[in-house]
Amino acid sequence: MTGPVALRGPALRLRHDPFLQGPEDALESHPDALVVMEGGRITAFADHASERAAHPPDMPVTHHPHRLIVAGFVDAHVHYPQVGMIGAYGETLLSWLRRYTFPEEARFADPAVARRAADLFLAEMLRAGTTTAAVYCTVHAHSVEALFAAAQPLGLRLIAGKVLMDRNAPDELLDGPDLGIPESEALIARWHGRGRLAYAVTPRFAPSCTPEQLAAAGRLWRGHPGTYLQTHLAETREECDWVRDLFGRDTLDAYAEAGLVGPRAVFGHAIHLDERDWGALHAGGCGVAHCPSSNLFLGSGAFPLFTARRADRPVRVGIGSDVGAGTSLSALRTLGDGYKVAVSSGARLTAAHGLWLATRGGAEALHLADRIGDLAVGMEADLVVLDPAATPLLARRVERSEDDADRLFAMMTLGDERCVRETWVAGRRVHGGA
Ligand SMILES: [Zn+2]
């Protein structure tokens, strides 16, 4: 085992949940922090002046005096097979799936296509400062193999699963419970809990699954404690109407009937819900991935973030890039879009809310808040070093910034992966530096 290494520089973390206790005083700013990492964890986090002497003089310390160290970003909803068709023009969800997504995912019948996409996706994810993601693969079991095989040597905490679909998609993308469930089970046996990898049972969304397949997915998930369940929920009104036609009930009720509502269930979008749904998601300990960039791009609707996080029954919410309907893998860009969606609903997303969603909130949605999403001793050492002056425009904008909250907000509005100078995973630099 190698010895300790450290980062030094301004650091920012959250004292409390800004949705529940207010954004004022939520951000804890350390103008000159020392973050010591060893054995994949943060072993010390304190002001440099008081902490440095407690560590060996020859400990390697990378100094970032004008940057900002934060916890690594969490992307709670993303489709790696869609990196090649991101930004496809001019459709709403259902026609976009038919016209662009399904043909692209069909290409993953070739394992070489999957391997190439997995390598690109992981490199781009780390370039964007994302250190944990919940990822949809394709219907092909080898699409999961390709992603996990590429993620494992990097030491990434990654959640992924094979998409289950047995209707309303092209024939070559259908599996059915007789094929999809045993394939998922074999992938769980092979990958779940290996290093930091975890499996997610992944029925794409209600319209692409028969009630029998949804129920089989529920049994599979509940039969393997610790695994995740991920699917899409109430992304568009058209989809909600379709589910009502197919199942004779609202989407969340259809999922509940199949046993898909509970802790470690992560629902993408969750836009068109009612108060009963929010209560059920809260009571179930479910996670929701807010995907503002995708929702703006496809015109799906405005996620009611502050309703979801209402203090008397807060739902666990993180952000999702939802590439390829989302247009960037960058958490900063996604938060910038989240700000605009919130404003359009008469609310305000502060820097504290943004940092929460991209780190602790995502970790809570994935039931990983005891391991990731915070700069604190004992947490897994997944970190990002941000550069608030990464572009000439940002440099000009932050010239007169008086605090880290304003610098972070500027990056949420004007920044993207260009702001990510270094990404650290389990105490190892995996992007940037040198
Ligand atoms: Zn999605």
Tab-separated table of C-alpha atoms and ligand atoms in Angstrom:
chain	number	residue	atom	x	y	z
A	1	MET	CA	0.000	0.000	0.000
A	2	THR	CA	1.233	3.477	-0.831
A	3	GLY	CA	1.517	6.154	1.843
A	4	PRO	CA	-0.652	9.226	2.305
A	5	VAL	CA	-1.021	11.914	-0.346
A	6	ALA	CA	-2.689	15.276	0.042
A	7	LEU	CA	-4.356	18.177	-1.698
A	8	ARG	CA	-4.005	21.701	-0.374
A	9	GLY	CA	-6.149	24.690	-1.290
A	10	PRO	CA	-9.537	26.334	-0.799
A	11	ALA	CA	-12.212	23.714	-0.089
A	12	LEU	CA	-15.962	23.806	0.146
A	13	ARG	CA	-18.406	21.406	1.784
A	14	LEU	CA	-21.918	21.500	3.203
A	15	ARG	CA	-22.683	21.863	6.885
A	16	HIS	CA	-26.301	20.847	6.453
A	17	ASP	CA	-29.017	20.200	3.875
A	18	PRO	CA	-29.881	23.637	2.398
A	19	PHE	CA	-33.343	22.436	1.371
A	20	LEU	CA	-34.267	21.432	4.911
A	21	GLN	CA	-32.354	23.968	6.993
A	22	GLY	CA	-32.007	26.840	4.547
A	23	PRO	CA	-29.160	27.825	2.220
A	24	GLU	CA	-27.793	30.493	4.602
A	25	ASP	CA	-24.750	29.124	6.436
A	26	ALA	CA	-25.082	25.791	4.619
A	27	LEU	CA	-21.710	26.184	2.897
A	28	GLU	CA	-18.574	25.658	4.962
A	29	SER	CA	-15.624	27.368	3.337
A	30	HIS	CA	-11.999	26.490	4.103
A	31	PRO	CA	-9.681	29.110	2.549
A	32	ASP	CA	-6.569	26.925	2.892
A	33	ALA	CA	-7.428	23.305	3.608
A	34	LEU	CA	-5.351	20.147	3.684
A	35	VAL	CA	-7.100	16.978	2.498
A	36	VAL	CA	-5.061	13.868	3.308
A	37	MET	CA	-5.936	10.600	1.583
A	38	GLU	CA	-4.755	7.082	2.309
A	39	GLY	CA	-6.131	3.613	1.613
A	40	GLY	CA	-8.840	5.099	-0.610
A	41	ARG	CA	-10.285	7.304	2.150
A	42	ILE	CA	-9.962	10.810	3.500
A	43	THR	CA	-7.863	10.457	6.643
A	44	ALA	CA	-7.568	14.141	7.538
A	45	PHE	CA	-9.394	17.330	6.528
A	46	ALA	CA	-8.537	20.561	8.325
A	47	ASP	CA	-6.889	23.930	7.868
A	48	HIS	CA	-3.409	23.492	6.441
A	49	ALA	CA	-1.700	25.623	9.076
A	50	SER	CA	-2.924	23.485	11.950
A	51	GLU	CA	-2.854	20.100	10.229
A	52	ARG	CA	0.382	19.943	8.197
A	53	ALA	CA	2.729	19.157	11.086
A	54	ALA	CA	0.738	16.031	11.967
A	55	HIS	CA	1.856	14.344	8.722
A	56	PRO	CA	5.223	13.202	7.366
A	57	PRO	CA	7.278	16.079	5.909
A	58	ASP	CA	7.826	14.077	2.706
A	59	MET	CA	4.092	13.412	2.128
A	60	PRO	CA	3.302	14.445	-1.480
A	61	VAL	CA	1.072	17.554	-1.363
A	62	THR	CA	-0.425	19.067	-4.518
A	63	HIS	CA	-1.085	22.755	-3.900
A	64	HIS	CA	-3.994	24.510	-5.653
A	65	PRO	CA	-3.993	28.016	-4.179
A	66	HIS	CA	-6.619	29.583	-6.459
A	67	ARG	CA	-8.898	26.628	-7.029
A	68	LEU	CA	-11.692	24.947	-5.163
A	69	ILE	CA	-11.677	21.400	-3.788
A	70	VAL	CA	-15.109	19.766	-3.464
A	71	ALA	CA	-16.448	16.230	-3.194
A	72	GLY	CA	-16.681	14.344	-6.497
A	73	PHE	CA	-19.921	14.778	-8.396
A	74	VAL	CA	-22.656	12.137	-8.465
A	75	ASP	CA	-24.646	11.573	-11.664
A	76	ALA	CA	-27.784	9.702	-10.606
A	77	HIS	CA	-29.118	9.008	-14.108
A	78	VAL	CA	-27.196	8.582	-17.366
A	79	HIS	CA	-27.209	6.295	-20.430
A	80	TYR	CA	-23.664	5.469	-21.545
A	81	PRO	CA	-24.765	3.936	-24.888
A	82	GLN	CA	-26.166	7.316	-25.899
A	83	VAL	CA	-22.839	9.198	-25.932
A	84	GLY	CA	-22.769	8.784	-29.711
A	85	MET	CA	-26.177	10.372	-30.358
A	86	ILE	CA	-26.175	13.182	-27.797
A	87	GLY	CA	-27.844	16.314	-29.071
A	88	ALA	CA	-30.018	14.549	-31.676
A	89	TYR	CA	-32.286	17.137	-33.240
A	90	GLY	CA	-35.850	18.037	-32.694
A	91	GLU	CA	-38.052	15.393	-31.058
A	92	THR	CA	-40.100	14.744	-27.947
A	93	LEU	CA	-39.373	11.719	-25.761
A	94	LEU	CA	-41.277	8.914	-27.462
A	95	SER	CA	-40.388	9.809	-31.053
A	96	TRP	CA	-36.799	10.565	-29.957
A	97	LEU	CA	-36.539	7.051	-28.561
A	98	ARG	CA	-37.839	5.503	-31.785
A	99	ARG	CA	-35.906	7.646	-34.191
A	100	TYR	CA	-32.495	7.969	-32.530
A	101	THR	CA	-32.107	5.979	-29.326
A	102	PHE	CA	-33.258	2.510	-30.292
A	103	PRO	CA	-31.241	2.378	-33.545
A	104	GLU	CA	-28.146	3.540	-31.631
A	105	GLU	CA	-28.644	0.966	-28.874
A	106	ALA	CA	-29.137	-1.774	-31.498
A	107	ARG	CA	-25.556	-1.138	-32.647
A	108	PHE	CA	-24.412	-2.438	-29.251
A	109	ALA	CA	-25.127	-5.976	-30.458
A	110	ASP	CA	-21.455	-5.699	-31.442
A	111	PRO	CA	-19.372	-5.942	-28.227
A	112	ALA	CA	-16.640	-3.816	-29.799
A	113	VAL	CA	-19.125	-0.942	-30.112
A	114	ALA	CA	-19.951	-1.297	-26.416
A	115	ARG	CA	-16.299	-1.321	-25.361
A	116	ARG	CA	-15.524	1.789	-27.369
A	117	ALA	CA	-18.509	3.666	-25.955
A	118	ALA	CA	-17.702	2.551	-22.387
A	119	ASP	CA	-14.121	3.852	-22.657
A	120	LEU	CA	-15.277	7.188	-24.056
A	121	PHE	CA	-18.050	7.534	-21.490
A	122	LEU	CA	-15.798	6.891	-18.481
A	123	ALA	CA	-13.101	9.247	-19.748
A	124	GLU	CA	-15.666	11.999	-20.328
A	125	MET	CA	-17.312	11.366	-16.970
A	126	LEU	CA	-14.000	11.819	-15.149
A	127	ARG	CA	-13.195	14.879	-17.262
A	128	ALA	CA	-16.490	16.311	-15.990
A	129	GLY	CA	-15.548	15.590	-12.360
A	130	THR	CA	-18.162	12.873	-11.899
A	131	THR	CA	-16.872	10.105	-9.649
A	132	THR	CA	-20.058	8.068	-9.149
A	133	ALA	CA	-22.857	7.409	-11.618
A	134	ALA	CA	-25.969	5.284	-11.946
A	135	VAL	CA	-25.792	4.101	-15.531
A	136	TYR	CA	-28.194	2.482	-17.963
A	137	CYS	CA	-26.563	0.075	-20.412
A	138	THR	CA	-28.386	-1.536	-23.378
A	139	VAL	CA	-30.442	-4.725	-23.470
A	140	HIS	CA	-27.230	-6.639	-24.297
A	141	ALA	CA	-25.556	-8.268	-21.281
A	142	HIS	CA	-22.142	-7.568	-22.785
A	143	SER	CA	-22.877	-3.821	-22.669
A	144	VAL	CA	-22.740	-4.130	-18.863
A	145	GLU	CA	-19.622	-6.284	-19.026
A	146	ALA	CA	-17.909	-3.624	-21.132
A	147	LEU	CA	-18.706	-0.822	-18.690
A	148	PHE	CA	-17.852	-2.671	-15.478
A	149	ALA	CA	-14.660	-4.116	-16.974
A	150	ALA	CA	-13.510	-0.604	-17.888
A	151	ALA	CA	-14.587	0.953	-14.563
A	152	GLN	CA	-13.039	-1.590	-12.227
A	153	PRO	CA	-9.345	-0.760	-12.817
A	154	LEU	CA	-10.164	2.911	-12.195
A	155	GLY	CA	-11.596	2.047	-8.770
A	156	LEU	CA	-14.834	3.855	-9.575
A	157	ARG	CA	-17.941	3.554	-7.427
A	158	LEU	CA	-20.326	2.827	-10.275
A	159	ILE	CA	-23.857	1.478	-10.464
A	160	ALA	CA	-25.096	-0.022	-13.722
A	161	GLY	CA	-27.444	-2.535	-15.213
A	162	LYS	CA	-28.747	-4.125	-18.367
A	163	VAL	CA	-31.934	-2.562	-19.682
A	164	LEU	CA	-35.006	-4.817	-19.563
A	165	MET	CA	-37.517	-4.411	-22.412
A	166	ASP	CA	-40.073	-6.880	-23.682
A	167	ARG	CA	-42.434	-4.699	-25.689
A	168	ASN	CA	-42.781	-1.445	-27.600
A	169	ALA	CA	-39.248	-1.439	-28.975
A	170	PRO	CA	-37.652	-2.965	-32.097
A	171	ASP	CA	-37.485	-6.775	-31.972
A	172	GLU	CA	-33.707	-6.885	-31.739
A	173	LEU	CA	-33.865	-4.894	-28.480
A	174	LEU	CA	-36.432	-7.070	-26.697
A	175	ASP	CA	-35.444	-9.671	-24.135
A	176	GLY	CA	-38.468	-10.870	-22.136
A	177	PRO	CA	-38.449	-12.313	-18.612
A	178	ASP	CA	-37.162	-15.687	-19.809
A	179	LEU	CA	-33.973	-14.075	-21.089
A	180	GLY	CA	-33.621	-10.688	-19.387
A	181	ILE	CA	-34.020	-11.854	-15.805
A	182	PRO	CA	-31.501	-14.767	-15.938
A	183	GLU	CA	-29.047	-12.498	-17.769
A	184	SER	CA	-29.439	-9.852	-15.061
A	185	GLU	CA	-28.993	-12.496	-12.376
A	186	ALA	CA	-25.754	-13.696	-13.957
A	187	LEU	CA	-24.474	-10.106	-14.106
A	188	ILE	CA	-25.326	-9.609	-10.422
A	189	ALA	CA	-23.403	-12.759	-9.526
A	190	ARG	CA	-20.411	-11.654	-11.563
A	191	TRP	CA	-20.212	-7.937	-10.762
A	192	HIS	CA	-22.333	-6.783	-7.814
A	193	GLY	CA	-20.124	-5.898	-4.860
A	194	ARG	CA	-16.920	-6.444	-6.827
A	195	GLY	CA	-14.680	-3.589	-5.689
A	196	ARG	CA	-16.901	-0.513	-5.679
A	197	LEU	CA	-19.263	-1.735	-8.399
A	198	ALA	CA	-22.967	-2.323	-7.831
A	199	TYR	CA	-25.723	-3.732	-9.994
A	200	ALA	CA	-29.001	-2.009	-10.818
A	201	VAL	CA	-31.979	-4.006	-12.061
A	202	THR	CA	-33.023	-1.726	-14.940
A	203	PRO	CA	-36.468	-2.016	-16.525
A	204	ARG	CA	-36.254	0.891	-19.017
A	205	PHE	CA	-39.687	2.325	-18.210
A	206	ALA	CA	-43.193	0.986	-17.775
A	207	PRO	CA	-44.255	1.166	-21.449
A	208	SER	CA	-41.316	-1.009	-22.533
A	209	CYS	CA	-42.137	-3.769	-20.029
A	210	THR	CA	-45.133	-6.091	-19.675
A	211	PRO	CA	-46.600	-6.364	-16.150
A	212	GLU	CA	-45.042	-9.847	-16.005
A	213	GLN	CA	-41.560	-8.512	-16.724
A	214	LEU	CA	-41.927	-5.653	-14.240
A	215	ALA	CA	-43.014	-8.135	-11.574
A	216	ALA	CA	-40.076	-10.415	-12.414
A	217	ALA	CA	-37.748	-7.417	-12.131
A	218	GLY	CA	-39.213	-6.660	-8.709
A	219	ARG	CA	-38.634	-10.220	-7.519
A	220	LEU	CA	-35.072	-10.189	-8.831
A	221	TRP	CA	-34.289	-6.889	-7.105
A	222	ARG	CA	-35.787	-7.893	-3.776
A	223	GLY	CA	-34.048	-11.261	-3.957
A	224	HIS	CA	-30.627	-9.554	-4.044
A	225	PRO	CA	-30.347	-7.112	-1.135
A	226	GLY	CA	-27.975	-4.241	-1.772
A	227	THR	CA	-28.677	-4.077	-5.491
A	228	TYR	CA	-30.421	-1.086	-7.030
A	229	LEU	CA	-33.526	-0.639	-9.096
A	230	GLN	CA	-33.492	2.138	-11.696
A	231	THR	CA	-36.135	3.200	-14.165
A	232	HIS	CA	-37.856	6.273	-15.609
A	233	LEU	CA	-40.877	7.821	-13.927
A	234	ALA	CA	-43.405	10.339	-15.272
A	235	GLU	CA	-40.981	12.074	-17.630
A	236	THR	CA	-43.678	13.383	-20.016
A	237	ARG	CA	-47.458	13.671	-19.923
A	238	GLU	CA	-47.713	11.608	-23.112
A	239	GLU	CA	-45.836	8.763	-21.412
A	240	CYS	CA	-48.064	9.006	-18.297
A	241	ASP	CA	-51.172	8.681	-20.512
A	242	TRP	CA	-49.627	5.696	-22.296
A	243	VAL	CA	-48.888	3.948	-19.000
A	244	ARG	CA	-52.497	4.536	-17.912
A	245	ASP	CA	-53.663	2.863	-21.163
A	246	LEU	CA	-51.265	-0.063	-20.738
A	247	PHE	CA	-51.571	-0.691	-16.993
A	248	GLY	CA	-54.863	0.936	-16.056
A	249	ARG	CA	-53.136	2.972	-13.365
A	250	ASP	CA	-50.620	5.760	-12.773
A	251	THR	CA	-46.954	4.963	-13.294
A	252	LEU	CA	-45.798	4.928	-9.687
A	253	ASP	CA	-48.744	2.693	-8.777
A	254	ALA	CA	-47.743	0.294	-11.554
A	255	TYR	CA	-44.198	0.235	-10.181
A	256	ALA	CA	-45.442	-0.254	-6.613
A	257	GLU	CA	-47.624	-3.148	-7.739
A	258	ALA	CA	-44.517	-4.793	-9.235
A	259	GLY	CA	-42.580	-4.301	-6.002
A	260	LEU	CA	-40.301	-1.625	-7.435
A	261	VAL	CA	-40.781	1.044	-4.765
A	262	GLY	CA	-38.346	0.990	-1.856
A	263	PRO	CA	-34.877	2.006	-0.672
A	264	ARG	CA	-32.290	1.922	-3.508
A	265	ALA	CA	-34.962	2.431	-6.164
A	266	VAL	CA	-33.833	5.402	-8.273
A	267	PHE	CA	-36.353	7.061	-10.544
A	268	GLY	CA	-35.303	9.315	-13.403
A	269	HIS	CA	-37.210	12.597	-13.975
A	270	ALA	CA	-40.349	12.237	-11.787
A	271	ILE	CA	-41.860	15.421	-13.196
A	272	HIS	CA	-45.588	14.793	-13.540
A	273	LEU	CA	-46.487	13.503	-10.077
A	274	ASP	CA	-49.066	14.383	-7.449
A	275	GLU	CA	-48.848	14.774	-3.689
A	276	ARG	CA	-49.706	11.132	-3.102
A	277	ASP	CA	-46.726	10.133	-5.260
A	278	TRP	CA	-44.326	12.407	-3.351
A	279	GLY	CA	-45.522	10.891	-0.088
A	280	ALA	CA	-44.955	7.379	-1.438
A	281	LEU	CA	-41.441	8.233	-2.700
A	282	HIS	CA	-40.546	9.754	0.674
A	283	ALA	CA	-41.976	6.856	2.663
A	284	GLY	CA	-40.304	4.345	0.352
A	285	GLY	CA	-36.849	5.903	0.775
A	286	CYS	CA	-36.651	6.140	-3.021
A	287	GLY	CA	-34.196	8.321	-4.913
A	288	VAL	CA	-35.109	10.712	-7.697
A	289	ALA	CA	-32.744	11.966	-10.403
A	290	HIS	CA	-33.516	15.538	-11.456
A	291	CYS	CA	-32.414	15.851	-15.091
A	292	PRO	CA	-32.947	19.522	-16.028
A	293	SER	CA	-30.782	19.580	-19.153
A	294	SER	CA	-32.660	16.635	-20.637
A	295	ASN	CA	-36.052	18.019	-19.619
A	296	LEU	CA	-35.300	21.341	-21.335
A	297	PHE	CA	-33.908	19.630	-24.430
A	298	LEU	CA	-36.918	17.357	-24.976
A	299	GLY	CA	-39.454	19.836	-23.584
A	300	SER	CA	-40.591	17.233	-21.055
A	301	GLY	CA	-41.636	19.655	-18.312
A	302	ALA	CA	-40.239	21.407	-15.240
A	303	PHE	CA	-39.256	19.214	-12.287
A	304	PRO	CA	-40.813	20.659	-9.096
A	305	LEU	CA	-37.584	20.472	-7.092
A	306	PHE	CA	-38.729	22.374	-4.043
A	307	THR	CA	-41.973	20.382	-3.888
A	308	ALA	CA	-39.981	17.146	-4.050
A	309	ARG	CA	-37.718	18.301	-1.221
A	310	ARG	CA	-40.458	19.763	0.981
A	311	ALA	CA	-39.174	19.653	4.554
A	312	ASP	CA	-42.064	17.711	6.079
A	313	ARG	CA	-41.598	14.768	3.656
A	314	PRO	CA	-38.363	15.313	1.748
A	315	VAL	CA	-37.688	13.001	-1.170
A	316	ARG	CA	-34.040	12.065	-1.805
A	317	VAL	CA	-32.997	14.006	-4.925
A	318	GLY	CA	-29.763	14.071	-6.908
A	319	ILE	CA	-29.045	15.352	-10.394
A	320	GLY	CA	-28.793	13.301	-13.562
A	321	SER	CA	-27.144	14.343	-16.798
A	322	ASP	CA	-29.430	11.923	-18.669
A	323	VAL	CA	-27.079	11.914	-21.632
A	324	GLY	CA	-28.019	11.530	-24.476
A	325	ALA	CA	-31.267	13.482	-23.964
A	326	GLY	CA	-29.244	15.692	-21.656
A	327	THR	CA	-26.692	17.693	-23.583
A	328	SER	CA	-23.685	17.524	-21.259
A	329	LEU	CA	-22.057	15.113	-18.807
A	330	SER	CA	-20.975	18.101	-16.720
A	331	ALA	CA	-22.628	18.464	-13.312
A	332	LEU	CA	-21.878	22.200	-13.498
A	333	ARG	CA	-23.753	22.568	-16.785
A	334	THR	CA	-26.590	20.432	-15.433
A	335	LEU	CA	-26.860	22.676	-12.358
A	336	GLY	CA	-26.889	25.755	-14.597
A	337	ASP	CA	-29.914	24.280	-16.341
A	338	GLY	CA	-31.368	23.356	-12.950
A	339	TYR	CA	-31.151	27.017	-11.945
A	340	LYS	CA	-33.125	28.036	-15.040
A	341	VAL	CA	-35.781	25.364	-14.456
A	342	ALA	CA	-36.138	26.491	-10.827
A	343	VAL	CA	-36.425	30.146	-11.857
A	344	SER	CA	-39.115	29.270	-14.380
A	345	SER	CA	-41.080	27.803	-11.448
A	346	GLY	CA	-40.548	30.910	-9.298
A	347	ALA	CA	-37.815	29.345	-7.115
A	348	ARG	CA	-34.096	30.024	-6.689
A	349	LEU	CA	-31.313	27.465	-6.775
A	350	THR	CA	-28.387	28.824	-4.742
A	351	ALA	CA	-24.816	27.567	-4.959
A	352	ALA	CA	-25.483	25.621	-1.751
A	353	HIS	CA	-28.524	23.908	-3.274
A	354	GLY	CA	-26.469	23.133	-6.374
A	355	LEU	CA	-23.523	21.659	-4.504
A	356	TRP	CA	-25.949	19.625	-2.412
A	357	LEU	CA	-27.693	18.146	-5.457
A	358	ALA	CA	-24.429	17.280	-7.202
A	359	THR	CA	-22.790	15.679	-4.154
A	360	ARG	CA	-24.646	14.837	-0.900
A	361	GLY	CA	-28.080	14.784	-2.487
A	362	GLY	CA	-26.939	12.330	-5.145
A	363	ALA	CA	-25.248	10.227	-2.475
A	364	GLU	CA	-28.462	10.186	-0.416
A	365	ALA	CA	-30.549	9.262	-3.454
A	366	LEU	CA	-28.232	6.274	-3.925
A	367	HIS	CA	-28.089	5.439	-0.189
A	368	LEU	CA	-24.342	6.089	-0.223
A	369	ALA	CA	-24.170	9.199	1.956
A	370	ASP	CA	-22.104	7.327	4.559
A	371	ARG	CA	-19.389	6.784	1.936
A	372	ILE	CA	-19.375	9.490	-0.728
A	373	GLY	CA	-20.582	13.020	-1.391
A	374	ASP	CA	-18.750	14.856	1.382
A	375	LEU	CA	-15.336	16.188	2.279
A	376	ALA	CA	-14.897	14.620	5.700
A	377	VAL	CA	-12.638	12.187	7.503
A	378	GLY	CA	-13.634	8.578	6.851
A	379	MET	CA	-15.363	9.277	3.548
A	380	GLU	CA	-14.104	7.618	0.379
A	381	ALA	CA	-11.581	9.924	-1.257
A	382	ASP	CA	-13.492	10.933	-4.400
A	383	LEU	CA	-12.679	14.599	-5.019
A	384	VAL	CA	-12.660	17.269	-7.674
A	385	VAL	CA	-10.377	20.281	-8.009
A	386	LEU	CA	-12.282	23.066	-9.750
A	387	ASP	CA	-10.775	26.122	-11.436
A	388	PRO	CA	-13.099	29.135	-11.046
A	389	ALA	CA	-11.024	31.034	-13.642
A	390	ALA	CA	-10.937	28.262	-16.236
A	391	THR	CA	-11.990	30.481	-19.145
A	392	PRO	CA	-11.311	34.163	-19.866
A	393	LEU	CA	-14.972	34.970	-19.229
A	394	LEU	CA	-15.031	33.103	-15.918
A	395	ALA	CA	-11.723	34.703	-14.901
A	396	ARG	CA	-13.239	38.138	-15.515
A	397	ARG	CA	-16.472	37.192	-13.765
A	398	VAL	CA	-14.801	35.970	-10.560
A	399	GLU	CA	-12.251	38.818	-10.334
A	400	ARG	CA	-14.369	40.567	-7.754
A	401	SER	CA	-16.006	37.495	-6.211
A	402	GLU	CA	-15.905	37.784	-2.468
A	403	ASP	CA	-16.573	34.196	-1.488
A	404	ASP	CA	-16.486	30.614	-2.677
A	405	ALA	CA	-20.288	30.476	-2.946
A	406	ASP	CA	-20.164	33.149	-5.642
A	407	ARG	CA	-17.251	31.447	-7.418
A	408	LEU	CA	-19.164	28.159	-7.379
A	409	PHE	CA	-22.303	29.847	-8.661
A	410	ALA	CA	-20.297	31.420	-11.505
A	411	MET	CA	-19.037	27.948	-12.455
A	412	MET	CA	-22.598	26.578	-12.326
A	413	THR	CA	-23.668	29.303	-14.740
A	414	LEU	CA	-20.650	29.645	-17.053
A	415	GLY	CA	-18.606	26.531	-16.445
A	416	ASP	CA	-18.412	22.919	-17.528
A	417	GLU	CA	-15.693	20.270	-17.740
A	418	ARG	CA	-13.163	23.016	-18.529
A	419	CYS	CA	-13.389	23.942	-14.832
A	420	VAL	CA	-12.311	20.469	-13.720
A	421	ARG	CA	-8.542	20.533	-13.196
A	422	GLU	CA	-8.222	17.223	-11.393
A	423	THR	CA	-10.490	14.311	-10.552
A	424	TRP	CA	-9.515	11.941	-7.737
A	425	VAL	CA	-11.081	8.520	-7.223
A	426	ALA	CA	-10.405	6.515	-4.059
A	427	GLY	CA	-7.405	8.708	-3.316
A	428	ARG	CA	-5.881	8.389	-6.775
A	429	ARG	CA	-5.746	11.085	-9.440
A	430	VAL	CA	-7.524	9.715	-12.514
A	431	HIS	CA	-7.880	12.913	-14.534
A	432	GLY	CA	-5.788	16.068	-14.934
A	433	GLY	CA	-2.687	17.184	-13.090
A	434	ALA	CA	0.968	17.000	-14.045
B	1	ZN	ZN	-32.994	8.435	-19.048
